[in-house]
Amino acid sequence: MKRRILLQSFAALIMLPLIPACRSQVVGETSSPITRINKPLEEWRELVSSRAYQILFEEATERPESSNLVYEDREGTFVCAACFLPLFESAHKYESWTGWPSFTQPIAGHIATKIDFKMIWPRTEYHCARCGGHQGHVFKDGPPPRGERWCNNGIALKFVPIAEQLPALRG
Ligand SMILES: [Zn+2]
């Protein structure tokens, strides 16, 4: 019995560092919380380009300067390229000189984060709170007051100018 408890505690200890990696946490609060959808990956593959699929559902990263959205400076909304949930407002976009579209904050309640260990050091990955599509990573070297840099893959977003209607959510 003692031996079993010991083994269980040991198992719990080695599992510990993995726990934050699995936990997804929504950023900010909204009066109408987003319901997570679980559309099969094969269906998303039909709806988005193969490159967008690699980024959104396999967590690839686009080359810097490869997206037109880096220089997009019109007023409008940036929606998830998979399910069309609005994720960022143009008012929070800024030039970070990294070659990726960058924002100071997401739309409250529409983004969720998790810790990823793909590099040696842990990074905070973030994704669409509705479809789970990977968007980018958030760093703590952004401008005041929040000091956040939401570094996004342009291909994982779609820009909707203010004069156009937001697309209906899909999925
Ligand atoms: Zn989405």
CSV table of N, CA and C and ligand atoms in Angstrom, one decimal:
chain,number,residue,atom,x,y,z
A,1,MET,N,0.8,-1.2,0.0
A,1,MET,CA,0.0,0.0,0.0
A,1,MET,C,0.9,1.3,0.0
A,2,LYS,N,1.9,1.2,0.9
A,2,LYS,CA,2.8,2.4,1.0
A,2,LYS,C,3.5,2.6,-0.3
A,3,ARG,N,3.9,1.4,-0.9
A,3,ARG,CA,4.6,1.5,-2.1
A,3,ARG,C,3.7,2.1,-3.2
A,4,ARG,N,2.5,1.8,-3.2
A,4,ARG,CA,1.6,2.3,-4.3
A,4,ARG,C,1.4,3.8,-4.1
A,5,ILE,N,1.3,4.3,-2.9
A,5,ILE,CA,1.1,5.7,-2.6
A,5,ILE,C,2.4,6.4,-3.1
A,6,LEU,N,3.5,5.8,-2.8
A,6,LEU,CA,4.8,6.4,-3.2
A,6,LEU,C,4.9,6.5,-4.7
A,7,LEU,N,4.4,5.5,-5.4
A,7,LEU,CA,4.5,5.5,-6.9
A,7,LEU,C,3.5,6.5,-7.4
A,8,GLN,N,2.3,6.7,-6.8
A,8,GLN,CA,1.4,7.7,-7.2
A,8,GLN,C,1.9,9.1,-7.1
A,9,SER,N,2.6,9.3,-5.9
A,9,SER,CA,3.1,10.7,-5.7
A,9,SER,C,4.2,11.0,-6.7
A,10,PHE,N,5.0,9.9,-7.0
A,10,PHE,CA,6.0,10.1,-8.0
A,10,PHE,C,5.5,10.4,-9.4
A,11,ALA,N,4.4,9.7,-9.7
A,11,ALA,CA,3.7,10.0,-11.0
A,11,ALA,C,3.2,11.4,-11.0
A,12,ALA,N,2.6,11.8,-9.9
A,12,ALA,CA,2.0,13.2,-9.8
A,12,ALA,C,3.1,14.2,-10.0
A,13,LEU,N,4.3,13.9,-9.5
A,13,LEU,CA,5.4,14.9,-9.6
A,13,LEU,C,5.9,15.0,-11.0
A,14,ILE,N,6.0,13.9,-11.7
A,14,ILE,CA,6.5,14.0,-13.1
A,14,ILE,C,5.5,14.6,-14.0
A,15,MET,N,4.2,14.5,-13.6
A,15,MET,CA,3.1,15.0,-14.5
A,15,MET,C,3.0,16.5,-14.3
A,16,LEU,N,3.5,17.0,-13.2
A,16,LEU,CA,3.3,18.4,-12.8
A,16,LEU,C,3.7,19.4,-13.9
A,17,PRO,N,4.9,19.3,-14.4
A,17,PRO,CA,5.2,20.4,-15.4
A,17,PRO,C,4.4,20.3,-16.7
A,18,LEU,N,3.7,19.2,-16.9
A,18,LEU,CA,2.9,19.1,-18.1
A,18,LEU,C,1.5,19.7,-18.0
A,19,ILE,N,1.1,19.9,-16.7
A,19,ILE,CA,-0.3,20.4,-16.5
A,19,ILE,C,-0.6,21.8,-17.2
A,20,PRO,N,0.3,22.8,-17.0
A,20,PRO,CA,0.0,24.1,-17.6
A,20,PRO,C,0.0,24.0,-19.1
A,21,ALA,N,0.7,23.1,-19.7
A,21,ALA,CA,0.7,23.0,-21.1
A,21,ALA,C,-0.6,22.6,-21.7
A,22,CYS,N,-1.4,21.9,-20.9
A,22,CYS,CA,-2.7,21.4,-21.4
A,22,CYS,C,-3.8,22.3,-21.1
A,23,ARG,N,-3.6,23.2,-20.1
A,23,ARG,CA,-4.7,24.0,-19.7
A,23,ARG,C,-4.9,25.3,-20.5
A,24,SER,N,-6.0,25.5,-21.1
A,24,SER,CA,-6.3,26.6,-21.9
A,24,SER,C,-7.1,27.6,-21.1
A,25,GLN,N,-6.7,28.9,-21.2
A,25,GLN,CA,-7.3,29.9,-20.3
A,25,GLN,C,-7.8,31.1,-21.1
A,26,VAL,N,-9.1,31.4,-21.0
A,26,VAL,CA,-9.6,32.5,-21.8
A,26,VAL,C,-9.1,33.8,-21.2
A,27,VAL,N,-8.8,34.8,-22.1
A,27,VAL,CA,-8.3,36.1,-21.7
A,27,VAL,C,-9.4,37.1,-21.7
A,28,GLY,N,-9.6,37.7,-20.6
A,28,GLY,CA,-10.6,38.8,-20.5
A,28,GLY,C,-12.0,38.2,-20.3
A,29,GLU,N,-12.9,39.1,-19.9
A,29,GLU,CA,-14.3,38.7,-19.7
A,29,GLU,C,-15.3,39.3,-20.7
A,30,THR,N,-16.3,38.6,-21.0
A,30,THR,CA,-17.3,39.1,-21.9
A,30,THR,C,-18.7,38.7,-21.4
A,31,SER,N,-19.7,39.6,-21.7
A,31,SER,CA,-21.0,39.3,-21.2
A,31,SER,C,-21.6,38.0,-21.9
A,32,SER,N,-21.1,37.7,-23.1
A,32,SER,CA,-21.6,36.5,-23.7
A,32,SER,C,-20.4,35.6,-24.1
A,33,PRO,N,-20.1,34.7,-23.1
A,33,PRO,CA,-18.9,33.9,-23.3
A,33,PRO,C,-19.0,33.0,-24.5
A,34,ILE,N,-17.9,32.8,-25.1
A,34,ILE,CA,-17.8,32.0,-26.4
A,34,ILE,C,-17.9,30.5,-26.1
A,35,THR,N,-18.7,29.9,-26.8
A,35,THR,CA,-18.9,28.4,-26.7
A,35,THR,C,-17.9,27.7,-27.6
A,36,ARG,N,-17.1,26.9,-27.1
A,36,ARG,CA,-16.1,26.2,-27.9
A,36,ARG,C,-16.7,25.2,-28.8
A,37,ILE,N,-16.4,25.2,-30.1
A,37,ILE,CA,-16.9,24.2,-31.0
A,37,ILE,C,-15.9,23.1,-31.3
A,38,ASN,N,-16.3,21.9,-31.6
A,38,ASN,CA,-15.3,20.9,-31.8
A,38,ASN,C,-15.5,20.3,-33.2
A,39,LYS,N,-15.2,21.1,-34.2
A,39,LYS,CA,-15.4,20.6,-35.6
A,39,LYS,C,-14.2,19.7,-35.9
A,40,PRO,N,-14.4,18.5,-36.6
A,40,PRO,CA,-13.3,17.6,-36.9
A,40,PRO,C,-12.3,18.3,-37.8
A,41,LEU,N,-11.0,18.0,-37.6
A,41,LEU,CA,-9.9,18.7,-38.3
A,41,LEU,C,-10.1,18.5,-39.8
A,42,GLU,N,-10.6,17.3,-40.2
A,42,GLU,CA,-10.7,17.1,-41.7
A,42,GLU,C,-11.7,18.1,-42.3
A,43,GLU,N,-12.6,18.6,-41.5
A,43,GLU,CA,-13.6,19.6,-42.1
A,43,GLU,C,-12.9,20.9,-42.2
A,44,TRP,N,-12.1,21.3,-41.2
A,44,TRP,CA,-11.4,22.6,-41.3
A,44,TRP,C,-10.4,22.5,-42.5
A,45,ARG,N,-9.9,21.3,-42.8
A,45,ARG,CA,-8.9,21.2,-43.9
A,45,ARG,C,-9.6,21.6,-45.2
A,46,GLU,N,-10.9,21.3,-45.3
A,46,GLU,CA,-11.6,21.6,-46.6
A,46,GLU,C,-11.9,23.1,-46.7
A,47,LEU,N,-11.9,23.8,-45.6
A,47,LEU,CA,-12.4,25.2,-45.6
A,47,LEU,C,-11.2,26.2,-45.7
A,48,VAL,N,-10.0,25.9,-45.3
A,48,VAL,CA,-8.9,26.9,-45.3
A,48,VAL,C,-7.8,26.4,-46.2
A,49,SER,N,-6.9,27.3,-46.6
A,49,SER,CA,-5.8,26.9,-47.5
A,49,SER,C,-4.9,25.9,-46.7
A,50,SER,N,-4.0,25.2,-47.5
A,50,SER,CA,-3.2,24.2,-46.8
A,50,SER,C,-2.2,24.9,-45.8
A,51,ARG,N,-1.7,26.1,-46.3
A,51,ARG,CA,-0.8,26.8,-45.4
A,51,ARG,C,-1.5,27.3,-44.1
A,52,ALA,N,-2.7,27.9,-44.3
A,52,ALA,CA,-3.5,28.3,-43.2
A,52,ALA,C,-3.8,27.2,-42.2
A,53,TYR,N,-4.0,26.0,-42.8
A,53,TYR,CA,-4.3,24.8,-42.0
A,53,TYR,C,-3.1,24.5,-41.1
A,54,GLN,N,-1.9,24.5,-41.7
A,54,GLN,CA,-0.7,24.2,-41.0
A,54,GLN,C,-0.5,25.1,-39.8
A,55,ILE,N,-0.8,26.4,-40.0
A,55,ILE,CA,-0.7,27.4,-38.9
A,55,ILE,C,-1.8,27.2,-37.9
A,56,LEU,N,-3.0,27.2,-38.3
A,56,LEU,CA,-4.2,27.1,-37.4
A,56,LEU,C,-4.3,25.8,-36.6
A,57,PHE,N,-4.0,24.7,-37.3
A,57,PHE,CA,-4.3,23.4,-36.6
A,57,PHE,C,-3.0,22.6,-36.4
A,58,GLU,N,-1.9,23.0,-36.8
A,58,GLU,CA,-0.6,22.3,-36.5
A,58,GLU,C,0.4,23.2,-35.9
A,59,GLU,N,0.0,24.4,-35.6
A,59,GLU,CA,0.8,25.4,-34.8
A,59,GLU,C,2.1,25.7,-35.6
A,60,ALA,N,2.1,25.8,-36.9
A,60,ALA,CA,3.2,26.3,-37.6
A,60,ALA,C,3.3,27.8,-37.5
A,61,THR,N,4.5,28.4,-37.9
A,61,THR,CA,4.6,29.8,-37.8
A,61,THR,C,5.0,30.3,-39.2
A,62,GLU,N,4.3,31.4,-39.7
A,62,GLU,CA,4.7,31.9,-41.0
A,62,GLU,C,6.0,32.7,-40.9
A,63,ARG,N,6.6,32.8,-42.1
A,63,ARG,CA,7.9,33.6,-42.2
A,63,ARG,C,7.5,35.1,-41.9
A,64,PRO,N,8.4,35.8,-41.2
A,64,PRO,CA,8.1,37.3,-41.0
A,64,PRO,C,8.0,38.0,-42.3
A,65,GLU,N,7.3,39.0,-42.3
A,65,GLU,CA,7.1,39.9,-43.6
A,65,GLU,C,6.3,39.1,-44.6
A,66,SER,N,5.7,38.0,-44.3
A,66,SER,CA,5.1,37.2,-45.4
A,66,SER,C,3.6,37.5,-45.6
A,67,SER,N,3.1,38.3,-44.6
A,67,SER,CA,1.6,38.6,-44.7
A,67,SER,C,1.4,40.0,-45.0
A,68,ASN,N,0.4,40.3,-45.9
A,68,ASN,CA,0.0,41.7,-46.2
A,68,ASN,C,-0.6,42.3,-44.9
A,69,LEU,N,-1.1,41.6,-44.0
A,69,LEU,CA,-1.7,42.2,-42.8
A,69,LEU,C,-0.7,42.9,-41.9
A,70,VAL,N,0.6,42.6,-42.1
A,70,VAL,CA,1.6,43.4,-41.3
A,70,VAL,C,1.4,44.9,-41.5
A,71,TYR,N,1.1,45.2,-42.8
A,71,TYR,CA,1.0,46.7,-43.1
A,71,TYR,C,-0.4,47.2,-43.2
A,72,GLU,N,-1.4,46.3,-42.8
A,72,GLU,CA,-2.8,46.7,-42.9
A,72,GLU,C,-3.0,47.8,-41.8
A,73,ASP,N,-3.4,49.0,-42.2
A,73,ASP,CA,-3.6,50.0,-41.2
A,73,ASP,C,-4.9,50.7,-41.3
A,74,ARG,N,-5.9,50.1,-42.0
A,74,ARG,CA,-7.2,50.6,-42.1
A,74,ARG,C,-8.0,50.3,-40.8
A,75,GLU,N,-9.1,51.0,-40.6
A,75,GLU,CA,-9.9,50.7,-39.4
A,75,GLU,C,-10.7,49.4,-39.7
A,76,GLY,N,-10.9,48.6,-38.8
A,76,GLY,CA,-11.7,47.4,-39.0
A,76,GLY,C,-11.4,46.3,-37.9
A,77,THR,N,-11.8,45.1,-38.3
A,77,THR,CA,-11.7,44.0,-37.3
A,77,THR,C,-10.9,42.8,-37.9
A,78,PHE,N,-10.1,42.2,-37.1
A,78,PHE,CA,-9.4,41.0,-37.6
A,78,PHE,C,-10.1,39.8,-37.0
A,79,VAL,N,-10.6,38.9,-37.9
A,79,VAL,CA,-11.4,37.7,-37.4
A,79,VAL,C,-10.5,36.5,-37.7
A,80,CYS,N,-10.9,35.4,-36.9
A,80,CYS,CA,-10.2,34.1,-37.1
A,80,CYS,C,-10.4,33.6,-38.5
A,81,ALA,N,-9.3,33.2,-39.2
A,81,ALA,CA,-9.4,32.8,-40.6
A,81,ALA,C,-10.2,31.5,-40.7
A,82,ALA,N,-10.4,30.7,-39.6
A,82,ALA,CA,-11.1,29.5,-39.7
A,82,ALA,C,-12.6,29.7,-39.4
A,83,CYS,N,-12.9,30.2,-38.2
A,83,CYS,CA,-14.3,30.3,-37.8
A,83,CYS,C,-14.9,31.7,-37.9
A,84,PHE,N,-14.1,32.7,-38.2
A,84,PHE,CA,-14.5,34.1,-38.4
A,84,PHE,C,-14.9,34.8,-37.1
A,85,LEU,N,-14.5,34.2,-35.9
A,85,LEU,CA,-14.8,35.0,-34.7
A,85,LEU,C,-13.9,36.2,-34.6
A,86,PRO,N,-14.4,37.4,-34.3
A,86,PRO,CA,-13.6,38.6,-34.2
A,86,PRO,C,-12.6,38.4,-33.1
A,87,LEU,N,-11.3,38.6,-33.4
A,87,LEU,CA,-10.2,38.4,-32.4
A,87,LEU,C,-9.5,39.7,-31.9
A,88,PHE,N,-9.3,40.6,-32.9
A,88,PHE,CA,-8.6,41.9,-32.6
A,88,PHE,C,-9.3,43.0,-33.3
A,89,GLU,N,-9.2,44.2,-32.7
A,89,GLU,CA,-9.7,45.4,-33.3
A,89,GLU,C,-8.5,46.2,-33.9
A,90,SER,N,-8.7,46.9,-35.0
A,90,SER,CA,-7.6,47.7,-35.6
A,90,SER,C,-7.0,48.7,-34.6
A,91,ALA,N,-7.9,49.2,-33.7
A,91,ALA,CA,-7.4,50.2,-32.7
A,91,ALA,C,-6.3,49.7,-31.8
A,92,HIS,N,-6.2,48.4,-31.7
A,92,HIS,CA,-5.1,47.8,-30.8
A,92,HIS,C,-4.0,47.2,-31.6
A,93,LYS,N,-3.9,47.5,-33.0
A,93,LYS,CA,-2.8,47.0,-33.8
A,93,LYS,C,-1.7,48.0,-33.7
A,94,TYR,N,-0.5,47.6,-33.7
A,94,TYR,CA,0.7,48.5,-33.7
A,94,TYR,C,1.8,48.0,-34.4
A,95,GLU,N,2.8,48.8,-34.8
A,95,GLU,CA,3.9,48.4,-35.6
A,95,GLU,C,5.0,47.9,-34.6
A,96,SER,N,5.3,46.6,-34.6
A,96,SER,CA,6.3,46.1,-33.6
A,96,SER,C,7.6,45.9,-34.3
A,97,TRP,N,7.7,46.1,-35.6
A,97,TRP,CA,8.9,45.9,-36.4
A,97,TRP,C,9.4,44.4,-36.3
A,98,THR,N,8.5,43.5,-36.1
A,98,THR,CA,8.9,42.1,-36.1
A,98,THR,C,8.7,41.4,-37.4
A,99,GLY,N,7.8,42.0,-38.2
A,99,GLY,CA,7.4,41.3,-39.5
A,99,GLY,C,6.1,40.5,-39.3
A,100,TRP,N,5.5,40.5,-38.1
A,100,TRP,CA,4.2,39.9,-37.9
A,100,TRP,C,3.2,40.9,-37.4
A,101,PRO,N,1.9,40.7,-37.8
A,101,PRO,CA,0.9,41.6,-37.3
A,101,PRO,C,0.9,41.6,-35.8
A,102,SER,N,0.9,42.7,-35.1
A,102,SER,CA,1.0,42.7,-33.7
A,102,SER,C,0.0,43.6,-33.0
A,103,PHE,N,-0.5,43.2,-31.9
A,103,PHE,CA,-1.6,43.9,-31.2
A,103,PHE,C,-1.2,44.0,-29.7
A,104,THR,N,-1.8,45.1,-29.1
A,104,THR,CA,-1.6,45.3,-27.7
A,104,THR,C,-2.5,44.5,-26.8
A,105,GLN,N,-3.7,44.1,-27.4
A,105,GLN,CA,-4.7,43.3,-26.6
A,105,GLN,C,-5.7,42.7,-27.5
A,106,PRO,N,-6.2,41.5,-27.1
A,106,PRO,CA,-7.3,40.9,-28.0
A,106,PRO,C,-8.6,41.4,-27.5
A,107,ILE,N,-9.7,41.0,-28.3
A,107,ILE,CA,-11.0,41.2,-27.9
A,107,ILE,C,-11.3,40.3,-26.7
A,108,ALA,N,-11.8,41.0,-25.6
A,108,ALA,CA,-12.0,40.2,-24.3
A,108,ALA,C,-12.9,39.0,-24.5
A,109,GLY,N,-12.4,37.9,-24.0
A,109,GLY,CA,-13.2,36.6,-24.0
A,109,GLY,C,-13.1,35.8,-25.3
A,110,HIS,N,-12.4,36.4,-26.3
A,110,HIS,CA,-12.3,35.7,-27.6
A,110,HIS,C,-11.1,34.9,-27.9
A,111,ILE,N,-10.1,35.1,-27.0
A,111,ILE,CA,-8.8,34.4,-27.2
A,111,ILE,C,-8.5,33.6,-25.9
A,112,ALA,N,-7.9,32.5,-26.1
A,112,ALA,CA,-7.4,31.7,-24.9
A,112,ALA,C,-6.0,31.4,-25.1
A,113,THR,N,-5.3,31.2,-24.0
A,113,THR,CA,-3.8,31.0,-24.0
A,113,THR,C,-3.5,29.6,-23.4
A,114,LYS,N,-2.4,29.1,-23.7
A,114,LYS,CA,-1.8,28.0,-23.0
A,114,LYS,C,-0.3,28.1,-23.1
A,115,ILE,N,0.4,27.4,-22.2
A,115,ILE,CA,1.9,27.5,-22.2
A,115,ILE,C,2.4,26.4,-23.2
A,116,ASP,N,3.3,26.8,-24.1
A,116,ASP,CA,3.9,25.7,-24.9
A,116,ASP,C,5.4,25.6,-24.7
A,117,PHE,N,5.8,24.4,-24.9
A,117,PHE,CA,7.3,24.1,-24.6
A,117,PHE,C,8.0,23.7,-25.9
A,118,LYS,N,7.5,24.2,-27.0
A,118,LYS,CA,8.1,23.8,-28.3
A,118,LYS,C,9.6,24.3,-28.4
A,119,MET,N,9.8,25.5,-27.8
A,119,MET,CA,11.2,25.9,-27.7
A,119,MET,C,11.7,25.4,-26.4
A,120,ILE,N,12.9,25.7,-26.0
A,120,ILE,CA,13.5,25.2,-24.8
A,120,ILE,C,12.8,25.9,-23.6
A,121,TRP,N,12.6,27.2,-23.8
A,121,TRP,CA,11.9,28.0,-22.8
A,121,TRP,C,10.4,28.0,-23.0
A,122,PRO,N,9.6,28.1,-22.0
A,122,PRO,CA,8.2,28.1,-22.2
A,122,PRO,C,7.7,29.4,-22.8
A,123,ARG,N,6.7,29.3,-23.7
A,123,ARG,CA,6.1,30.5,-24.3
A,123,ARG,C,4.6,30.4,-24.1
A,124,THR,N,3.9,31.6,-24.2
A,124,THR,CA,2.5,31.6,-24.1
A,124,THR,C,1.9,31.6,-25.5
A,125,GLU,N,1.3,30.4,-25.8
A,125,GLU,CA,0.6,30.3,-27.1
A,125,GLU,C,-0.8,30.8,-26.9
A,126,TYR,N,-1.4,31.4,-28.0
A,126,TYR,CA,-2.8,31.7,-27.9
A,126,TYR,C,-3.5,31.3,-29.1
A,127,HIS,N,-4.8,31.1,-28.9
A,127,HIS,CA,-5.7,30.5,-30.0
A,127,HIS,C,-7.1,31.1,-29.9
A,128,CYS,N,-7.8,30.9,-31.0
A,128,CYS,CA,-9.2,31.3,-31.0
A,128,CYS,C,-10.0,30.6,-30.0
A,129,ALA,N,-10.8,31.3,-29.1
A,129,ALA,CA,-11.5,30.6,-28.0
A,129,ALA,C,-12.7,29.8,-28.6
A,130,ARG,N,-13.1,30.0,-29.8
A,130,ARG,CA,-14.2,29.3,-30.4
A,130,ARG,C,-13.8,28.0,-31.1
A,131,CYS,N,-12.9,28.1,-32.0
A,131,CYS,CA,-12.5,26.9,-32.8
A,131,CYS,C,-11.2,26.3,-32.4
A,132,GLY,N,-10.4,27.0,-31.5
A,132,GLY,CA,-9.2,26.5,-31.1
A,132,GLY,C,-8.0,26.7,-32.0
A,133,GLY,N,-8.3,27.4,-33.2
A,133,GLY,CA,-7.3,27.6,-34.2
A,133,GLY,C,-6.1,28.5,-33.6
A,134,HIS,N,-4.9,28.0,-33.8
A,134,HIS,CA,-3.7,28.6,-33.3
A,134,HIS,C,-3.5,30.0,-34.0
A,135,GLN,N,-3.2,31.0,-33.2
A,135,GLN,CA,-3.0,32.4,-33.8
A,135,GLN,C,-1.6,32.8,-33.7
A,136,GLY,N,-1.0,32.7,-32.5
A,136,GLY,CA,0.4,33.2,-32.3
A,136,GLY,C,0.8,33.0,-30.9
A,137,HIS,N,1.8,33.9,-30.5
A,137,HIS,CA,2.3,33.9,-29.1
A,137,HIS,C,2.2,35.3,-28.5
A,138,VAL,N,2.1,35.4,-27.2
A,138,VAL,CA,2.0,36.7,-26.6
A,138,VAL,C,3.3,36.8,-25.7
A,139,PHE,N,3.9,38.0,-25.8
A,139,PHE,CA,5.1,38.3,-25.1
A,139,PHE,C,4.9,39.6,-24.3
A,140,LYS,N,5.8,39.7,-23.3
A,140,LYS,CA,5.7,40.8,-22.3
A,140,LYS,C,6.6,42.0,-22.7
A,141,ASP,N,6.8,42.2,-24.0
A,141,ASP,CA,7.7,43.4,-24.3
A,141,ASP,C,6.9,44.4,-25.2
A,142,GLY,N,5.6,44.4,-25.0
A,142,GLY,CA,4.8,45.3,-25.8
A,142,GLY,C,4.7,46.7,-25.1
A,143,PRO,N,4.0,47.7,-25.8
A,143,PRO,CA,3.9,49.0,-25.3
A,143,PRO,C,3.0,49.2,-24.1
A,144,PRO,N,3.2,50.3,-23.3
A,144,PRO,CA,2.3,50.5,-22.2
A,144,PRO,C,0.9,50.8,-22.7
A,145,PRO,N,-0.2,50.7,-21.9
A,145,PRO,CA,-0.1,50.3,-20.5
A,145,PRO,C,-0.1,48.8,-20.1
A,146,ARG,N,-0.5,48.0,-21.1
A,146,ARG,CA,-0.5,46.5,-20.7
A,146,ARG,C,0.8,45.8,-20.9
A,147,GLY,N,1.7,46.4,-21.7
A,147,GLY,CA,3.0,45.8,-21.9
A,147,GLY,C,3.0,44.5,-22.6
A,148,GLU,N,1.9,44.3,-23.4
A,148,GLU,CA,1.8,43.0,-24.1
A,148,GLU,C,2.0,43.1,-25.6
A,149,ARG,N,2.6,42.1,-26.2
A,149,ARG,CA,2.7,42.0,-27.6
A,149,ARG,C,2.1,40.7,-28.1
A,150,TRP,N,1.0,40.9,-28.7
A,150,TRP,CA,0.3,39.7,-29.3
A,150,TRP,C,0.7,39.5,-30.7
A,151,CYS,N,1.6,38.6,-30.9
A,151,CYS,CA,2.3,38.4,-32.2
A,151,CYS,C,1.6,37.4,-33.0
A,152,ASN,N,1.0,37.8,-34.1
A,152,ASN,CA,0.0,36.9,-34.7
A,152,ASN,C,0.5,36.5,-36.1
A,153,ASN,N,0.1,35.3,-36.5
A,153,ASN,CA,0.3,34.9,-37.9
A,153,ASN,C,-0.7,35.6,-38.8
A,154,GLY,N,-0.3,36.3,-39.8
A,154,GLY,CA,-1.3,37.0,-40.6
A,154,GLY,C,-2.2,36.1,-41.3
A,155,ILE,N,-1.7,34.9,-41.7
A,155,ILE,CA,-2.6,34.0,-42.5
A,155,ILE,C,-3.7,33.3,-41.6
A,156,ALA,N,-3.5,33.4,-40.3
A,156,ALA,CA,-4.5,32.9,-39.4
A,156,ALA,C,-5.7,33.9,-39.2
A,157,LEU,N,-5.5,35.1,-39.7
A,157,LEU,CA,-6.5,36.1,-39.6
A,157,LEU,C,-7.1,36.6,-40.9
A,158,LYS,N,-8.3,37.2,-40.9
A,158,LYS,CA,-8.9,37.8,-42.0
A,158,LYS,C,-9.3,39.2,-41.6
A,159,PHE,N,-8.9,40.2,-42.4
A,159,PHE,CA,-9.3,41.6,-42.1
A,159,PHE,C,-10.6,42.0,-42.7
A,160,VAL,N,-11.4,42.6,-41.9
A,160,VAL,CA,-12.7,43.1,-42.4
A,160,VAL,C,-12.8,44.6,-42.1
A,161,PRO,N,-12.7,45.4,-43.2
A,161,PRO,CA,-12.7,46.8,-43.0
A,161,PRO,C,-14.0,47.3,-42.4
A,162,ILE,N,-14.0,48.4,-41.7
A,162,ILE,CA,-15.1,48.8,-40.9
A,162,ILE,C,-16.4,49.0,-41.7
A,163,ALA,N,-16.3,49.4,-43.0
A,163,ALA,CA,-17.4,49.6,-43.9
A,163,ALA,C,-18.1,48.3,-44.3
A,164,GLU,N,-17.4,47.2,-44.1
A,164,GLU,CA,-18.0,45.9,-44.5
A,164,GLU,C,-18.6,45.2,-43.3
A,165,GLN,N,-19.6,44.3,-43.6
A,165,GLN,CA,-20.2,43.6,-42.5
A,165,GLN,C,-19.4,42.4,-42.1
A,166,LEU,N,-19.3,42.1,-40.8
A,166,LEU,CA,-18.6,41.0,-40.4
A,166,LEU,C,-19.2,39.7,-40.9
A,167,PRO,N,-18.4,38.7,-41.3
A,167,PRO,CA,-19.0,37.5,-41.8
A,167,PRO,C,-19.7,36.7,-40.7
A,168,ALA,N,-20.7,35.9,-41.1
A,168,ALA,CA,-21.3,35.1,-40.1
A,168,ALA,C,-20.3,34.0,-39.6
A,169,LEU,N,-20.4,33.6,-38.4
A,169,LEU,CA,-19.5,32.6,-37.8
A,169,LEU,C,-19.7,31.3,-38.6
A,170,ARG,N,-18.6,30.6,-38.8
A,170,ARG,CA,-18.8,29.3,-39.4
A,170,ARG,C,-18.2,28.2,-38.6
A,171,GLY,N,-18.7,27.0,-38.9
A,171,GLY,CA,-18.2,25.8,-38.1
A,171,GLY,C,-19.3,25.2,-37.3
B,1,ZN,ZN,-11.7,30.4,-34.7
